[in-house]
Amino acid sequence: MSDTSIAFIDLAAQQRRLGTRLDQAIGRVLVHGAYILGPEVAELEGQLAAFCNAAHCVTCANGTDALQLVMMAEGVGPDEAVFVPAFTFVATAEVVPPTGATPLFVDVGEDNFNMDPASLEAGILEARRLGLTPRMVIAVDLFGHPADYDAIRDICTREGMTLVDDAAQSFGAAYKSRRIGALADYTTTSFFPAKPLGCYGDGGAVFTEDSVKADLLRSLRFHGKGGDKYDNVRIGLNSRLDTLQAAILIEKLAIFEDELAARQTVAARYAAALQGVNTVTAPRVNEGCTSAWAQYTLLVRDRDALAAACKAKGVPTAVYYPIPLNRQTGYAMHPTVPGGVPVADRLATQVLSLPMHPYLDRDQIAMITDAVRAAA
Ligand SMILES: *Cc1c(COP(=O)(O)O)cnc(C)c1O
């Protein structure tokens, strides 16, 4: 009997597909017992770097730590501005205030929800007006779609700023035929279970082309170790990826290419079925880009009504994100570009994400899109 219930993200289907390979991978770790930085960690780092054509991969405990390790590696500090999009998951901005630097919220574009280069330019002027040195840009590939790296890279080069790609949602995506991973000075990602490449707990990684910075990141993730672990040459973190999670990720990475292709199929079926439904705007993909489709996010005028209609038909939906960061209580004291972030403000009221995972079949997609059509 086929299961007609629809999961927003179906990790159980992936687990059934991987079958006993997961148990065997976990079993091997239990036998060798090297739970911290065991052989699977270095093996995974090599595979991840190869997957996205990056020179170095340094895994760590989660995607937020990946960003924090970059802050530490770059020595970001007081009187400096770090530009972050106002419309993202909170972790993008969360790592900035503890360094003493100021997060400055930049508006996003309506086309694919990512940092608007024109707004970034306005943010740089605002930072200077506030007496802050423009230091770093954290571009986010929201919902899996790459940010505008050519434009943002040019601005960073001109201003001498470090470019960080928060690719927590976009590992596996591509920008102008290049995989996300080597488009910025640092690329960070997350292996949180719900991300496109997720483990069974927390995990993260930093990619860089710079071997000196890669060594520094390896020291920082291990209490600032020097030659050995009881030689502490700097302040670091305890932020390593567990060997067990690395072993699980190796098995998941083996099917990831195939899963990315399945996500493209799901997105294409959604787009075809939603064509002509004029109450919703389906997500667009820029010329030359491939999304990792972490989310399939619509723009909807009457979001509450559509969410309720979907729910009534057994179709789960979610709102990512209901409040822009500049309006969050913990962040409202930090500056935004002059005039605020009107696009981020509007998106926060209109976004609605449909179920998205590689194991959605034709019938389920039809059921979901029928529910959206019926509500229209
Ligand atoms: C999930 C996420 C993070 C943080 O990753 P964790 O592994 O949960 O710490 C950072 N940035 C974005 C955009 C995310 O979606």
XYZ file of C-alpha atoms and ligand atoms in Angstrom:
391
model
C 0.000 0.000 0.000
C 1.397 3.369 -0.891
C 1.818 5.938 1.820
C -0.191 9.023 0.928
C 1.025 11.196 3.778
C 3.476 13.851 2.656
C 6.588 14.718 4.636
C 8.063 18.218 4.397
C 11.496 16.572 4.356
C 11.627 12.758 4.175
C 14.744 11.483 5.906
C 13.167 8.057 6.413
C 12.976 7.449 2.650
C 16.678 8.239 2.323
C 17.446 5.925 5.234
C 15.543 3.065 3.570
C 17.533 3.648 0.381
C 20.890 3.578 2.179
C 19.842 0.418 4.015
C 22.539 -1.541 5.803
C 25.361 0.645 4.460
C 24.704 3.103 7.285
C 24.811 0.367 9.922
C 28.043 -0.965 8.460
C 29.636 2.490 8.380
C 28.655 3.130 12.007
C 29.801 -0.373 12.950
C 33.281 0.247 11.521
C 33.667 3.331 13.740
C 32.549 1.343 16.800
C 35.246 -1.200 16.003
C 38.169 1.209 15.522
C 36.965 3.496 18.306
C 38.593 6.725 17.073
C 35.523 8.843 17.846
C 37.286 12.216 17.562
C 39.081 12.993 14.277
C 39.119 9.348 13.267
C 40.087 8.319 9.718
C 36.591 8.973 8.306
C 36.923 12.701 9.056
C 39.945 13.239 6.804
C 38.444 10.890 4.213
C 35.223 12.908 4.152
C 37.116 16.224 3.972
C 38.958 14.966 0.892
C 35.724 13.824 -0.734
C 33.877 17.075 0.039
C 36.713 19.220 -1.337
C 36.829 17.081 -4.483
C 33.045 17.266 -4.865
C 33.059 21.069 -5.091
C 36.555 21.556 -6.510
C 37.815 23.390 -3.460
C 41.457 23.162 -2.398
C 40.775 22.589 1.319
C 37.895 21.396 3.474
C 37.973 21.691 7.268
C 34.991 20.074 8.968
C 33.656 21.324 12.307
C 30.805 20.872 14.763
C 28.056 22.799 12.920
C 27.390 25.468 10.307
C 27.320 28.283 12.851
C 30.749 27.320 14.169
C 31.959 27.198 10.558
C 31.088 30.896 10.298
C 32.558 31.640 13.712
C 35.822 29.882 12.825
C 36.052 32.139 9.763
C 35.534 35.220 11.983
C 38.378 33.997 14.196
C 40.657 33.117 11.269
C 40.168 36.614 9.867
C 40.475 38.387 13.219
C 37.312 40.410 12.617
C 36.836 42.910 15.447
C 35.658 46.290 16.792
C 35.116 49.263 14.459
C 34.588 46.924 11.516
C 31.392 46.272 9.554
C 30.294 42.837 8.384
C 27.547 43.004 5.754
C 24.842 40.361 6.023
C 21.518 40.010 4.223
C 18.517 40.929 6.386
C 16.589 37.920 5.060
C 18.379 34.750 6.198
C 18.578 32.279 9.062
C 19.785 33.985 12.222
C 23.123 32.118 12.351
C 24.502 34.217 9.478
C 24.495 37.339 11.666
C 24.833 35.637 15.046
C 28.590 35.161 14.778
C 29.306 38.877 14.244
C 28.448 40.740 17.500
C 30.609 38.507 19.767
C 33.691 39.598 17.756
C 32.978 43.256 18.554
C 32.293 43.980 14.882
C 28.977 45.418 13.730
C 26.607 43.445 11.507
C 25.067 45.799 8.933
C 21.873 44.507 7.361
C 21.611 44.726 3.591
C 18.455 44.272 1.531
C 17.862 41.333 -0.784
C 16.510 40.965 -4.311
C 13.005 39.730 -4.991
C 14.117 37.379 -7.792
C 15.950 34.838 -5.655
C 15.946 36.250 -2.126
C 19.709 36.902 -2.020
C 21.862 39.928 -1.172
C 21.242 42.858 -3.536
C 24.622 44.234 -4.729
C 23.155 47.751 -5.049
C 22.020 47.611 -1.440
C 25.477 46.362 -0.443
C 26.959 49.500 -2.056
C 24.576 51.635 0.010
C 25.596 49.658 3.093
C 29.274 50.391 2.522
C 28.558 54.135 2.436
C 26.503 53.797 5.601
C 29.284 51.897 7.366
C 31.753 54.679 6.570
C 29.275 57.285 7.795
C 29.085 55.353 11.084
C 32.885 55.315 11.339
C 33.140 51.576 10.603
C 35.671 49.960 8.271
C 34.000 47.715 5.677
C 35.614 44.370 6.497
C 33.606 41.388 5.318
C 30.565 40.322 3.327
C 28.663 37.173 4.236
C 26.614 36.302 1.180
C 23.976 33.622 1.686
C 22.691 31.249 -1.005
C 19.201 31.276 0.383
C 17.048 28.196 -0.178
C 19.905 26.728 -2.242
C 20.168 29.406 -4.964
C 23.638 30.979 -5.373
C 24.052 34.672 -4.629
C 25.315 37.069 -7.336
C 29.021 36.258 -6.912
C 30.412 38.192 -9.879
C 28.921 41.456 -8.645
C 29.614 40.848 -4.951
C 33.165 39.650 -5.603
C 33.928 42.848 -7.595
C 32.710 45.003 -4.714
C 34.766 42.998 -2.184
C 37.900 43.268 -4.328
C 37.473 47.017 -4.752
C 36.934 47.539 -1.009
C 39.526 45.015 0.189
C 36.835 43.009 1.978
C 36.808 39.270 2.705
C 33.990 37.413 0.947
C 32.308 34.565 2.804
C 29.687 32.322 1.212
C 27.256 30.985 3.822
C 26.355 27.880 1.821
C 24.496 26.121 4.635
C 21.557 25.668 2.238
C 23.415 25.416 -1.054
C 26.065 22.707 -0.928
C 25.775 21.049 -4.347
C 24.511 24.186 -6.130
C 26.409 25.778 -9.031
C 27.127 29.310 -10.222
C 28.181 29.702 -13.872
C 29.081 25.990 -14.075
C 31.183 26.127 -10.937
C 30.072 24.287 -7.830
C 29.517 26.350 -4.704
C 32.637 25.884 -2.540
C 35.360 27.888 -4.257
C 33.552 31.097 -5.252
C 34.407 33.075 -2.117
C 37.445 33.420 0.143
C 35.669 31.039 2.497
C 32.603 28.898 1.970
C 30.840 27.517 5.011
C 28.203 24.819 5.096
C 26.036 22.879 7.524
C 25.205 19.200 7.808
C 22.181 19.798 10.045
C 19.797 16.924 9.230
C 17.357 19.058 7.205
C 20.002 20.605 4.922
C 20.502 19.162 1.415
C 23.486 17.125 2.669
C 22.636 16.366 6.290
C 24.070 14.053 8.920
C 22.329 12.556 11.984
C 23.133 15.399 14.344
C 25.089 18.624 14.010
C 27.965 19.079 11.592
C 29.573 21.714 9.412
C 32.543 22.568 7.213
C 34.638 25.454 5.885
C 36.150 25.436 2.383
C 39.020 27.665 1.343
C 41.633 27.890 -1.403
C 44.241 29.221 1.054
C 46.386 26.490 2.652
C 47.655 28.803 5.421
C 44.061 29.655 6.386
C 43.103 25.969 6.223
C 45.856 25.139 8.734
C 44.712 28.017 10.924
C 41.111 26.720 10.829
C 42.351 23.238 11.837
C 44.099 24.785 14.826
C 41.090 26.953 15.752
C 38.654 24.016 15.718
C 40.913 22.183 18.201
C 41.447 24.668 21.073
C 44.014 26.655 19.091
C 46.458 23.793 19.071
C 50.025 24.200 17.852
C 52.364 21.291 17.191
C 50.361 18.963 19.402
C 47.119 19.153 21.318
C 48.714 20.264 24.605
C 50.550 23.104 22.868
C 48.006 25.926 22.661
C 49.209 28.777 20.509
C 45.950 30.725 20.231
C 42.398 30.897 21.548
C 40.244 28.413 19.673
C 37.063 26.405 20.007
C 36.164 22.801 20.588
C 34.474 22.339 17.231
C 35.157 19.046 15.501
C 32.892 16.893 13.378
C 32.304 13.561 15.143
C 33.825 10.558 13.388
C 30.393 8.883 13.493
C 28.841 11.793 11.611
C 31.690 11.736 9.080
C 31.095 8.015 8.474
C 27.376 8.689 7.912
C 28.129 11.617 5.602
C 30.457 9.491 3.460
C 27.512 7.166 2.736
C 25.154 10.082 2.074
C 27.659 11.864 -0.174
C 27.828 8.730 -2.338
C 24.169 9.263 -3.355
C 24.163 13.071 -3.141
C 24.721 13.717 -6.857
C 21.735 11.518 -7.606
C 19.657 13.253 -4.928
C 20.521 16.668 -6.358
C 19.268 15.486 -9.754
C 16.058 14.253 -8.101
C 15.602 17.660 -6.458
C 15.882 19.289 -9.910
C 13.163 16.965 -11.165
C 10.884 17.835 -8.251
C 11.469 21.564 -8.800
C 10.786 21.250 -12.526
C 7.536 19.370 -11.861
C 6.446 22.009 -9.361
C 7.232 24.778 -11.843
C 5.287 23.065 -14.636
C 2.251 22.362 -12.463
C 2.163 25.855 -10.963
C 2.473 27.659 -14.270
C -0.494 29.954 -14.733
C -1.492 29.939 -11.072
C -1.420 33.697 -10.760
C -1.857 33.911 -6.999
C 1.622 32.466 -6.406
C 5.065 33.275 -7.808
C 7.213 30.182 -8.234
C 10.956 30.478 -7.523
C 13.176 31.537 -10.408
C 16.654 30.260 -11.176
C 19.171 32.687 -12.660
C 20.824 32.012 -15.996
C 23.861 29.797 -15.451
C 22.881 28.831 -11.902
C 21.729 25.548 -10.424
C 19.936 25.569 -7.091
C 20.454 22.845 -4.503
C 16.736 23.319 -3.711
C 17.044 23.263 0.053
C 13.574 24.803 -0.083
C 10.972 25.366 -2.780
C 9.663 28.763 -1.765
C 6.675 30.549 -3.278
C 5.672 34.178 -2.964
C 2.018 34.313 -1.988
C -0.302 37.263 -1.479
C -2.612 35.616 1.048
C -0.174 33.286 2.739
C -2.279 32.308 5.739
C -5.173 31.219 3.524
C -2.950 29.118 1.280
C -1.149 27.512 4.223
C -4.504 26.635 5.811
C -5.886 25.209 2.544
C -2.777 23.058 2.108
C -2.930 21.861 5.687
C -6.562 20.837 5.246
C -5.455 18.578 2.382
C -2.572 17.035 4.308
C 0.104 19.138 2.645
C 2.632 20.589 5.103
C 4.098 24.034 4.418
C 6.557 26.243 6.306
C 7.505 29.912 6.546
C 11.224 30.666 6.148
C 11.546 33.350 7.520
C 8.746 35.296 9.199
C 10.891 38.133 10.643
C 13.890 39.822 8.948
C 16.967 39.884 11.174
C 16.979 43.672 11.566
C 13.569 43.358 13.265
C 14.582 40.557 15.623
C 14.738 41.633 19.268
C 18.318 40.445 19.635
C 19.484 42.325 16.545
C 17.376 45.476 16.256
C 20.176 47.662 17.736
C 22.406 46.999 14.721
C 22.330 49.226 11.616
C 20.628 48.598 8.289
C 21.131 50.323 4.955
C 19.536 53.800 4.845
C 15.823 53.492 4.157
C 15.649 50.036 5.680
C 15.156 46.754 3.864
C 11.767 46.977 2.112
C 12.215 43.842 0.011
C 13.194 41.701 3.012
C 10.223 43.150 4.911
C 7.827 42.204 2.129
C 9.295 38.746 1.524
C 8.870 37.947 5.211
C 5.105 38.404 4.795
C 4.814 36.500 1.490
C 7.134 33.463 1.510
C 5.694 29.975 1.830
C 7.776 26.841 1.318
C 6.322 23.621 -0.073
C 7.616 20.143 0.824
C 11.020 19.564 -0.822
C 13.152 16.437 -0.772
C 14.510 14.039 -3.403
C 11.937 11.321 -2.709
C 8.737 13.210 -3.621
C 7.026 11.172 -6.334
C 4.701 12.294 -9.161
C 1.543 11.531 -7.199
C 2.687 13.459 -4.169
C 3.726 16.447 -6.289
C 0.338 16.357 -8.006
C -1.420 16.260 -4.644
C 0.609 19.244 -3.424
C 0.157 21.346 -6.556
C -3.554 20.454 -6.735
C -3.937 21.796 -3.211
C -2.192 25.047 -4.233
C -4.308 25.317 -7.417
C -7.548 24.620 -5.581
C -6.821 27.417 -3.127
C -6.094 29.864 -5.954
C 21.333 26.188 8.927
C 22.012 27.465 8.625
C 23.141 27.907 9.331
C 23.664 27.231 10.565
O 23.929 25.897 10.479
P 23.923 24.974 11.804
O 24.619 23.742 11.374
O 22.487 24.752 12.169
O 24.673 25.705 12.869
C 23.767 29.059 8.914
N 23.299 29.769 7.876
C 22.204 29.403 7.192
C 21.757 30.228 6.036
C 21.510 28.248 7.547
O 20.416 27.895 6.865
